[in-house]
CSV table of C-alpha atoms in Angstrom, one decimal:
chain,number,residue,atom,x,y,z
A,1,ARG,CA,54.4,8.0,40.4
A,2,VAL,CA,54.5,4.3,39.6
A,3,LEU,CA,56.0,3.3,36.3
A,4,THR,CA,54.1,0.5,34.5
A,5,CYS,CA,55.8,-2.5,33.1
A,6,HIS,CA,55.2,-1.2,29.6
A,7,THR,CA,57.1,2.1,30.4
A,8,LEU,CA,60.0,0.2,31.9
A,9,THR,CA,60.4,-2.1,28.9
A,10,ALA,CA,60.2,0.8,26.6
A,11,GLN,CA,62.9,2.6,28.5
A,12,ARG,CA,65.1,-0.6,28.4
A,13,ALA,CA,64.5,-0.9,24.6
A,14,HIS,CA,65.6,2.7,24.2
A,15,ALA,CA,68.7,2.2,26.4
A,16,ASN,CA,69.6,-0.8,24.3
A,17,PHE,CA,69.3,1.2,21.2
A,18,THR,CA,71.6,4.0,22.4
A,19,GLU,CA,74.1,1.4,23.6
A,20,ASN,CA,74.3,0.0,20.1
A,21,LEU,CA,74.1,3.2,18.1
A,22,THR,CA,77.7,4.5,18.6
A,23,PRO,CA,79.5,1.3,17.5
A,24,PHE,CA,77.1,1.0,14.6
A,25,LEU,CA,77.6,4.5,13.4
A,26,GLY,CA,81.4,4.1,13.6
A,27,ALA,CA,81.3,0.9,11.6
A,28,LEU,CA,78.9,2.5,9.1
A,29,LEU,CA,81.2,5.5,8.6
A,30,ILE,CA,84.2,3.4,8.0
A,31,GLY,CA,82.4,0.9,5.7
A,32,GLY,CA,80.5,3.6,3.9
A,33,LEU,CA,83.7,5.3,2.7
A,34,LYS,CA,84.6,2.2,0.7
A,35,TYR,CA,81.1,0.7,0.1
A,36,PRO,CA,78.5,3.4,0.1
A,37,VAL,CA,75.7,1.4,-1.5
A,38,ALA,CA,76.1,-1.6,0.7
A,39,ALA,CA,76.3,0.7,3.8
A,40,ALA,CA,73.0,2.4,2.8
A,41,GLY,CA,71.3,-1.0,2.4
A,42,LEU,CA,72.7,-2.1,5.8
A,43,VAL,CA,71.5,1.0,7.6
A,44,ALA,CA,68.0,0.6,6.1
A,45,THR,CA,67.9,-3.0,7.3
A,46,TRP,CA,69.4,-2.2,10.7
A,47,SER,CA,66.8,0.6,11.2
A,48,LEU,CA,63.9,-1.6,10.4
A,49,CYS,CA,65.2,-4.4,12.6
A,50,ARG,CA,65.8,-2.0,15.5
A,51,ALA,CA,62.3,-0.6,15.2
A,52,ALA,CA,60.8,-4.2,15.2
A,53,TYR,CA,63.0,-5.0,18.2
A,54,ALA,CA,61.8,-1.9,20.2
A,55,ILE,CA,58.2,-2.5,19.4
A,56,GLY,CA,58.3,-6.2,20.3
A,57,TYR,CA,60.3,-5.6,23.5
A,58,SER,CA,57.9,-2.8,24.5
A,59,LYS,CA,54.8,-4.9,24.0
A,60,LYS,CA,55.9,-8.3,25.2
A,61,GLY,CA,58.9,-7.8,27.4
A,62,PRO,CA,61.9,-10.0,26.9
A,63,GLU,CA,59.9,-12.6,25.0
A,64,GLY,CA,59.2,-10.0,22.3
A,65,ARG,CA,62.9,-9.7,21.3
A,66,VAL,CA,62.7,-12.9,19.2
A,67,MET,CA,61.3,-12.7,15.7
């Protein structure tokens, strides 16, 4: 089976997400203990930005990473 370019870029976007998830969650836990409201705002912003990154990278390849 041949993978298309779209499939490969979607896989790379997912791999990039999982690479960044663990450090983000660790920082979120530590920061959220002291500043829960700010941490909630940051997680919402981060989630939206990660979704935009994944969609852009999946559709346009590396050029789609820039907003």
